[in-house]
Amino acid sequence: MVIVKMENSLLIAGSIAIDDIETPLDNRVNILGGSVTHALIPSGKRVSVFPVGIIGSDFPEKGFEIYKTYSETMENVQQISGQTFKWGGRYHENWDQRDTLFTALGVFENYNPVLSDSARNANVVFLANIHPKLQLSVLDQCTNHQIVITDSMNLWIDTANDDLLKVLKRTNIFLINEEESQQLTSHPILEDAANQLLQMGPDTIIIKKGSSGSVIISADDCTSIPAVSNVSVVDPTGAGDTFGGGMAASLVLRDSLLDAVAEGTAWASVCVEGFGIEKTMHTDEVEISRRKAEVLSGVSTC
Ligand code: AMP
């Protein structure tokens, strides 16, 4: 067997979805979404990305075009007959809260990922939001990874806690939002929650705080990262995944963690300015550099 070494490459596993989104100002139906999709756009602009997931027979031609543009190869995106993962969400008037209207797993229901040799050899693995059993299955097949970044959500904390804990044992950087960190640890205070999360396996916890930025916490360090200012929010969906994708690409390029988080923050601020991936797709490095510089100028120790 010939093993292809991809020294600077990123594997992203998670959901590939069709979303229906309702915001206080506007709605969209049947738009391309999913954790992999949101993470792929900012990372695929900079490094070789191997997206891993499954789609149904209803996956739109435009979706294929977008995936082909940003992926190294689509050989790890399986297509079978059935319905693509479908998710619907509605934002409250304050934009901070969101209700899930439905989650239809569709073809993800019985999905068993089998990775190509080149995908197994990616040196950074981003386990974006999906059932932790699938995250474990992907991780079991990876052979060359130096960094594992994991994201999850309240649904899996509630329904697949044991599997999530197994993933965390093998995770270097865990991305989680404030509410989920409290849910997973039962600690209301962010620093206490992060300290307990560090005991679960990761060396670094990144707590995402939406429009209040994020905090990077490790055993001997706590750094506060601001969000980009003056952002006009159109649709917050996928901000966390976009953050993760932007950050992961920087780590593939061996930037410092602080730089990588600032890059992720810049991309997340772009994501929320359009529905789905529309704004992320049409933003270039010049705009990202400007936003990233603003973020880095506001970093502080916490
Ligand atoms: P975020 O706003 O960062 O939570 O990401 C929203 C994206 O995640 C949407 O595009 C959804 O299709 C996708 N999503 C929603 N629920 C799930 C789930 N249970 N597992 C995986 N992906 C999901």
CSV table of C-alpha atoms and ligand atoms in Angstrom, one decimal:
chain,number,residue,atom,x,y,z
A,1,MET,CA,0.0,0.0,0.0
A,2,VAL,CA,1.4,3.4,-0.9
A,3,ILE,CA,1.0,5.9,1.9
A,4,VAL,CA,0.8,9.5,0.7
A,5,LYS,CA,2.2,11.9,3.3
A,6,MET,CA,0.2,15.2,3.4
A,7,GLU,CA,2.5,17.3,5.5
A,8,ASN,CA,0.4,20.4,5.5
A,9,SER,CA,-3.1,19.2,5.4
A,10,LEU,CA,-6.3,19.4,7.4
A,11,LEU,CA,-9.0,16.8,7.8
A,12,ILE,CA,-12.5,18.1,8.7
A,13,ALA,CA,-15.2,15.6,9.7
A,14,GLY,CA,-18.7,16.6,10.6
A,15,SER,CA,-22.1,17.4,9.1
A,16,ILE,CA,-22.8,18.4,5.5
A,17,ALA,CA,-26.3,19.8,5.7
A,18,ILE,CA,-29.1,21.6,4.0
A,19,ASP,CA,-30.4,24.3,6.4
A,20,ASP,CA,-33.6,26.3,6.9
A,21,ILE,CA,-32.9,29.5,8.9
A,22,GLU,CA,-35.2,32.0,10.4
A,23,THR,CA,-33.8,35.2,11.9
A,24,PRO,CA,-35.7,38.2,13.3
A,25,LEU,CA,-35.1,40.0,10.0
A,26,ASP,CA,-35.2,37.4,7.2
A,27,ASN,CA,-35.5,33.7,6.4
A,28,ARG,CA,-33.8,31.2,4.0
A,29,VAL,CA,-34.7,27.7,3.1
A,30,ASN,CA,-32.6,24.9,1.6
A,31,ILE,CA,-29.2,26.6,1.9
A,32,LEU,CA,-25.9,24.8,2.1
A,33,GLY,CA,-24.8,24.4,5.7
A,34,GLY,CA,-23.3,21.9,8.2
A,35,SER,CA,-20.3,22.0,10.4
A,36,VAL,CA,-17.9,20.8,7.7
A,37,THR,CA,-19.2,23.3,5.1
A,38,HIS,CA,-18.8,26.3,7.4
A,39,ALA,CA,-15.3,25.1,8.4
A,40,LEU,CA,-14.2,24.2,4.8
A,41,ILE,CA,-14.6,27.7,3.3
A,42,PRO,CA,-12.0,29.6,5.4
A,43,SER,CA,-9.6,26.7,5.6
A,44,GLY,CA,-9.9,25.6,2.0
A,45,LYS,CA,-8.8,29.1,0.9
A,46,ARG,CA,-5.4,28.5,2.6
A,47,VAL,CA,-4.5,24.8,3.0
A,48,SER,CA,-5.3,21.4,1.5
A,49,VAL,CA,-8.5,20.2,3.1
A,50,PHE,CA,-10.0,16.7,3.2
A,51,PRO,CA,-13.7,17.0,4.1
A,52,VAL,CA,-15.2,13.9,5.5
A,53,GLY,CA,-19.0,13.3,5.6
A,54,ILE,CA,-22.0,11.9,3.7
A,55,ILE,CA,-24.6,13.4,1.4
A,56,GLY,CA,-27.8,12.1,-0.1
A,57,SER,CA,-29.2,11.9,-3.6
A,58,ASP,CA,-30.8,15.3,-3.1
A,59,PHE,CA,-27.5,17.2,-2.7
A,60,PRO,CA,-27.6,20.2,-5.0
A,61,GLU,CA,-25.2,20.6,-8.0
A,62,LYS,CA,-24.2,24.1,-6.6
A,63,GLY,CA,-23.1,22.3,-3.4
A,64,PHE,CA,-20.8,20.0,-5.4
A,65,GLU,CA,-19.2,23.0,-7.1
A,66,ILE,CA,-18.5,24.7,-3.8
A,67,TYR,CA,-17.0,21.6,-2.2
A,68,LYS,CA,-14.9,21.0,-5.3
A,69,THR,CA,-13.5,24.5,-5.2
A,70,TYR,CA,-12.4,24.4,-1.6
A,71,SER,CA,-11.4,20.7,-1.1
A,72,GLU,CA,-8.2,18.9,-2.0
A,73,THR,CA,-10.4,16.0,-3.0
A,74,MET,CA,-14.0,14.9,-2.4
A,75,GLU,CA,-13.2,11.2,-2.2
A,76,ASN,CA,-14.1,11.2,1.5
A,77,VAL,CA,-17.5,12.7,0.9
A,78,GLN,CA,-19.7,9.7,0.3
A,79,GLN,CA,-23.0,10.0,-1.6
A,80,ILE,CA,-25.8,7.5,-1.2
A,81,SER,CA,-29.4,7.4,-2.0
A,82,GLY,CA,-31.5,9.1,0.7
A,83,GLN,CA,-31.9,12.6,2.2
A,84,THR,CA,-29.0,14.9,3.1
A,85,PHE,CA,-28.8,15.9,6.8
A,86,LYS,CA,-31.3,18.7,7.3
A,87,TRP,CA,-31.4,21.2,10.1
A,88,GLY,CA,-33.7,24.1,10.9
A,89,GLY,CA,-33.1,26.9,13.4
A,90,ARG,CA,-34.9,30.0,14.5
A,91,TYR,CA,-33.1,32.9,16.3
A,92,HIS,CA,-34.8,34.9,19.0
A,93,GLU,CA,-35.2,38.7,18.8
A,94,ASN,CA,-32.0,39.1,20.9
A,95,TRP,CA,-30.0,37.0,18.3
A,96,ASP,CA,-28.1,35.3,21.2
A,97,GLN,CA,-30.7,32.5,21.6
A,98,ARG,CA,-31.6,29.9,19.0
A,99,ASP,CA,-34.2,27.2,18.9
A,100,THR,CA,-33.5,24.1,16.8
A,101,LEU,CA,-36.7,23.5,14.8
A,102,PHE,CA,-35.7,20.1,13.5
A,103,THR,CA,-32.7,17.9,13.0
A,104,ALA,CA,-33.2,15.2,10.3
A,105,LEU,CA,-30.1,13.0,10.3
A,106,GLY,CA,-31.0,11.4,7.0
A,107,VAL,CA,-28.0,9.6,5.4
A,108,PHE,CA,-26.0,10.3,8.6
A,109,GLU,CA,-28.1,7.7,10.4
A,110,ASN,CA,-26.1,4.6,9.4
A,111,TYR,CA,-22.9,6.3,8.3
A,112,ASN,CA,-19.6,4.6,8.8
A,113,PRO,CA,-16.8,6.7,7.5
A,114,VAL,CA,-13.9,5.0,5.7
A,115,LEU,CA,-11.0,7.4,5.1
A,116,SER,CA,-8.7,7.4,2.0
A,117,ASP,CA,-5.0,7.0,2.7
A,118,SER,CA,-4.2,10.6,2.1
A,119,ALA,CA,-7.0,11.8,4.5
A,120,ARG,CA,-5.7,9.5,7.2
A,121,ASN,CA,-2.4,11.2,6.9
A,122,ALA,CA,-3.6,14.8,7.5
A,123,ASN,CA,-1.5,16.4,10.2
A,124,VAL,CA,-4.3,18.5,11.8
A,125,VAL,CA,-7.7,16.9,12.4
A,126,PHE,CA,-10.7,19.0,13.1
A,127,LEU,CA,-13.6,16.9,14.5
A,128,ALA,CA,-16.3,19.4,13.8
A,129,ASN,CA,-19.8,19.0,15.3
A,130,ILE,CA,-21.3,15.6,14.7
A,131,HIS,CA,-22.2,12.5,16.8
A,132,PRO,CA,-19.1,11.7,19.0
A,133,LYS,CA,-19.2,8.1,17.8
A,134,LEU,CA,-18.5,9.3,14.3
A,135,GLN,CA,-15.7,11.6,15.6
A,136,LEU,CA,-14.2,8.5,17.3
A,137,SER,CA,-14.4,6.4,14.2
A,138,VAL,CA,-12.6,9.1,12.2
A,139,LEU,CA,-9.9,9.5,14.8
A,140,ASP,CA,-9.3,5.8,15.0
A,141,GLN,CA,-8.4,5.9,11.3
A,142,CYS,CA,-6.0,8.8,11.5
A,143,THR,CA,-2.3,7.9,11.6
A,144,ASN,CA,-0.2,11.1,11.3
A,145,HIS,CA,-2.0,13.7,13.3
A,146,GLN,CA,-0.1,16.2,15.6
A,147,ILE,CA,-3.2,18.2,16.6
A,148,VAL,CA,-6.8,17.2,17.2
A,149,ILE,CA,-9.3,20.0,17.5
A,150,THR,CA,-12.8,19.0,18.7
A,151,ASP,CA,-16.1,20.8,18.6
A,152,SER,CA,-19.5,19.6,19.9
A,153,MET,CA,-22.9,20.8,21.0
A,154,ASN,CA,-25.6,20.6,23.7
A,155,LEU,CA,-27.4,17.7,21.9
A,156,TRP,CA,-24.4,15.4,22.2
A,157,ILE,CA,-23.6,16.5,25.8
A,158,ASP,CA,-27.1,15.4,26.6
A,159,THR,CA,-27.4,12.2,24.5
A,160,ALA,CA,-23.9,10.9,23.9
A,161,ASN,CA,-21.9,12.0,27.0
A,162,ASP,CA,-19.8,8.8,27.4
A,163,ASP,CA,-18.7,8.9,23.7
A,164,LEU,CA,-17.9,12.6,23.9
A,165,LEU,CA,-15.7,12.0,27.0
A,166,LYS,CA,-13.8,9.4,25.0
A,167,VAL,CA,-13.2,11.9,22.2
A,168,LEU,CA,-12.0,14.5,24.7
A,169,LYS,CA,-9.4,12.1,26.1
A,170,ARG,CA,-7.8,12.2,22.6
A,171,THR,CA,-8.3,15.9,22.0
A,172,ASN,CA,-5.7,18.7,22.1
A,173,ILE,CA,-7.9,21.7,21.7
A,174,PHE,CA,-11.5,21.7,22.7
A,175,LEU,CA,-13.9,24.4,21.3
A,176,ILE,CA,-17.0,24.9,23.4
A,177,ASN,CA,-19.4,27.8,24.1
A,178,GLU,CA,-20.0,29.2,27.5
A,179,GLU,CA,-23.4,27.5,28.1
A,180,GLU,CA,-22.1,24.1,26.9
A,181,SER,CA,-19.1,24.4,29.2
A,182,GLN,CA,-21.5,24.8,32.1
A,183,GLN,CA,-23.7,22.0,30.9
A,184,LEU,CA,-20.8,19.6,30.5
A,185,THR,CA,-19.2,20.3,33.9
A,186,SER,CA,-22.0,21.7,36.1
A,187,HIS,CA,-19.7,24.6,37.0
A,188,PRO,CA,-21.4,28.1,36.5
A,189,ILE,CA,-18.1,29.9,36.6
A,190,LEU,CA,-16.2,29.8,33.3
A,191,GLU,CA,-12.7,29.4,34.8
A,192,ASP,CA,-13.9,26.5,37.0
A,193,ALA,CA,-15.6,24.9,34.1
A,194,ALA,CA,-12.5,25.2,32.0
A,195,ASN,CA,-10.3,23.7,34.7
A,196,GLN,CA,-12.6,20.7,34.9
A,197,LEU,CA,-12.6,20.4,31.1
A,198,LEU,CA,-8.7,20.4,31.2
A,199,GLN,CA,-8.9,17.3,33.5
A,200,MET,CA,-10.9,15.5,30.8
A,201,GLY,CA,-8.0,15.4,28.4
A,202,PRO,CA,-7.4,18.5,26.2
A,203,ASP,CA,-4.3,20.7,26.8
A,204,THR,CA,-6.3,23.8,25.7
A,205,ILE,CA,-9.9,24.8,26.1
A,206,ILE,CA,-11.2,27.6,23.9
A,207,ILE,CA,-14.5,29.0,25.3
A,208,LYS,CA,-16.5,30.9,22.6
A,209,LYS,CA,-18.5,33.8,23.9
A,210,GLY,CA,-20.2,35.0,20.7
A,211,SER,CA,-20.1,38.8,20.4
A,212,SER,CA,-18.0,38.9,23.6
A,213,GLY,CA,-15.1,37.1,21.9
A,214,SER,CA,-13.4,34.0,23.4
A,215,VAL,CA,-11.0,32.8,26.1
A,216,ILE,CA,-8.0,30.5,25.6
A,217,ILE,CA,-7.4,28.5,28.8
A,218,SER,CA,-4.5,26.0,29.4
A,219,ALA,CA,-2.9,24.8,32.7
A,220,ASP,CA,-0.7,27.9,33.1
A,221,ASP,CA,-2.4,30.5,30.9
A,222,CYS,CA,-5.6,32.4,30.4
A,223,THR,CA,-5.9,34.8,27.5
A,224,SER,CA,-9.0,36.8,26.5
A,225,ILE,CA,-9.6,37.5,22.8
A,226,PRO,CA,-12.1,40.2,21.8
A,227,ALA,CA,-14.6,39.8,19.0
A,228,VAL,CA,-14.4,42.1,15.9
A,229,SER,CA,-16.3,45.3,16.5
A,230,ASN,CA,-19.1,46.9,14.4
A,231,VAL,CA,-20.3,43.7,12.8
A,232,SER,CA,-23.8,43.7,11.3
A,233,VAL,CA,-25.3,40.4,12.1
A,234,VAL,CA,-27.4,38.8,9.4
A,235,ASP,CA,-27.2,35.1,10.4
A,236,PRO,CA,-25.1,33.7,13.2
A,237,THR,CA,-25.3,30.1,12.0
A,238,GLY,CA,-22.0,28.4,11.6
A,239,ALA,CA,-19.9,31.1,13.3
A,240,GLY,CA,-18.4,28.5,15.6
A,241,ASP,CA,-17.5,26.1,12.8
A,242,THR,CA,-16.1,29.0,10.7
A,243,PHE,CA,-14.0,30.0,13.7
A,244,GLY,CA,-12.8,26.4,14.0
A,245,GLY,CA,-11.9,26.1,10.3
A,246,GLY,CA,-10.1,29.4,10.2
A,247,MET,CA,-8.1,28.5,13.3
A,248,ALA,CA,-7.3,25.0,12.2
A,249,ALA,CA,-5.9,26.2,8.8
A,250,SER,CA,-3.5,28.5,10.8
A,251,LEU,CA,-2.4,25.6,12.9
A,252,VAL,CA,-1.6,23.6,9.7
A,253,LEU,CA,0.5,26.5,8.7
A,254,ARG,CA,2.2,26.4,12.1
A,255,ASP,CA,1.1,29.8,13.3
A,256,SER,CA,1.0,30.4,17.0
A,257,LEU,CA,-2.2,29.5,18.8
A,258,LEU,CA,-2.9,33.2,19.5
A,259,ASP,CA,-2.6,34.0,15.8
A,260,ALA,CA,-4.8,31.0,14.9
A,261,VAL,CA,-7.5,32.1,17.3
A,262,ALA,CA,-7.4,35.7,15.9
A,263,GLU,CA,-7.7,34.3,12.4
A,264,GLY,CA,-10.7,32.2,13.5
A,265,THR,CA,-12.3,35.2,15.1
A,266,ALA,CA,-11.8,37.3,12.0
A,267,TRP,CA,-13.5,34.6,9.8
A,268,ALA,CA,-16.4,34.1,12.3
A,269,SER,CA,-17.1,37.8,12.2
A,270,VAL,CA,-17.4,37.6,8.4
A,271,CYS,CA,-19.6,34.4,8.6
A,272,VAL,CA,-22.3,36.2,10.7
A,273,GLU,CA,-22.6,39.0,8.1
A,274,GLY,CA,-24.3,36.8,5.6
A,275,PHE,CA,-26.7,33.8,5.4
A,276,GLY,CA,-24.9,30.5,5.5
A,277,ILE,CA,-21.6,30.7,3.7
A,278,GLU,CA,-22.4,33.5,1.3
A,279,LYS,CA,-20.2,36.2,2.9
A,280,THR,CA,-17.4,33.8,4.0
A,281,MET,CA,-17.0,32.6,0.3
A,282,HIS,CA,-16.6,36.2,-1.0
A,283,THR,CA,-14.1,37.5,1.6
A,284,ASP,CA,-10.4,37.8,0.9
A,285,GLU,CA,-7.2,37.7,3.0
A,286,VAL,CA,-6.9,41.5,2.9
A,287,GLU,CA,-10.2,41.9,4.8
A,288,ILE,CA,-9.3,39.0,7.1
A,289,SER,CA,-5.9,40.6,7.9
A,290,ARG,CA,-7.6,43.9,8.8
A,291,ARG,CA,-10.0,42.2,11.2
A,292,LYS,CA,-7.3,40.0,12.6
A,293,ALA,CA,-5.1,43.0,13.4
A,294,GLU,CA,-8.0,44.6,15.2
A,295,VAL,CA,-8.5,41.4,17.3
A,296,LEU,CA,-4.8,41.1,18.1
A,297,SER,CA,-4.7,44.7,19.3
A,298,GLY,CA,-7.3,43.9,22.0
A,299,VAL,CA,-5.9,40.7,23.4
A,300,SER,CA,-5.4,40.7,27.2
A,301,THR,CA,-4.5,38.3,30.0
A,302,CYS,CA,-7.5,37.2,32.1
B,1,AMP,P1,-23.3,26.6,14.7
B,1,AMP,O1,-24.1,27.8,14.4
B,1,AMP,O2,-21.8,26.8,14.8
B,1,AMP,O3,-23.9,25.8,15.9
B,1,AMP,O4,-23.5,25.6,13.4
B,1,AMP,C1,-24.7,25.4,12.8
B,1,AMP,C2,-24.5,24.4,11.7
B,1,AMP,O5,-24.4,23.1,12.3
B,1,AMP,C3,-25.7,24.3,10.7
B,1,AMP,O6,-25.2,24.6,9.4
B,1,AMP,C4,-26.3,22.9,10.9
B,1,AMP,O7,-26.5,22.3,9.7
B,1,AMP,C5,-25.2,22.2,11.7
B,1,AMP,N1,-25.8,21.4,12.8
B,1,AMP,C6,-26.9,21.6,13.5
B,1,AMP,N2,-27.2,20.6,14.4
B,1,AMP,C7,-26.2,19.7,14.2
B,1,AMP,C8,-26.0,18.4,14.8
B,1,AMP,N3,-26.7,17.9,15.7
B,1,AMP,N4,-24.8,17.7,14.4
B,1,AMP,C9,-24.1,18.3,13.4
B,1,AMP,N5,-24.3,19.4,12.8
B,1,AMP,C10,-25.4,20.2,13.2
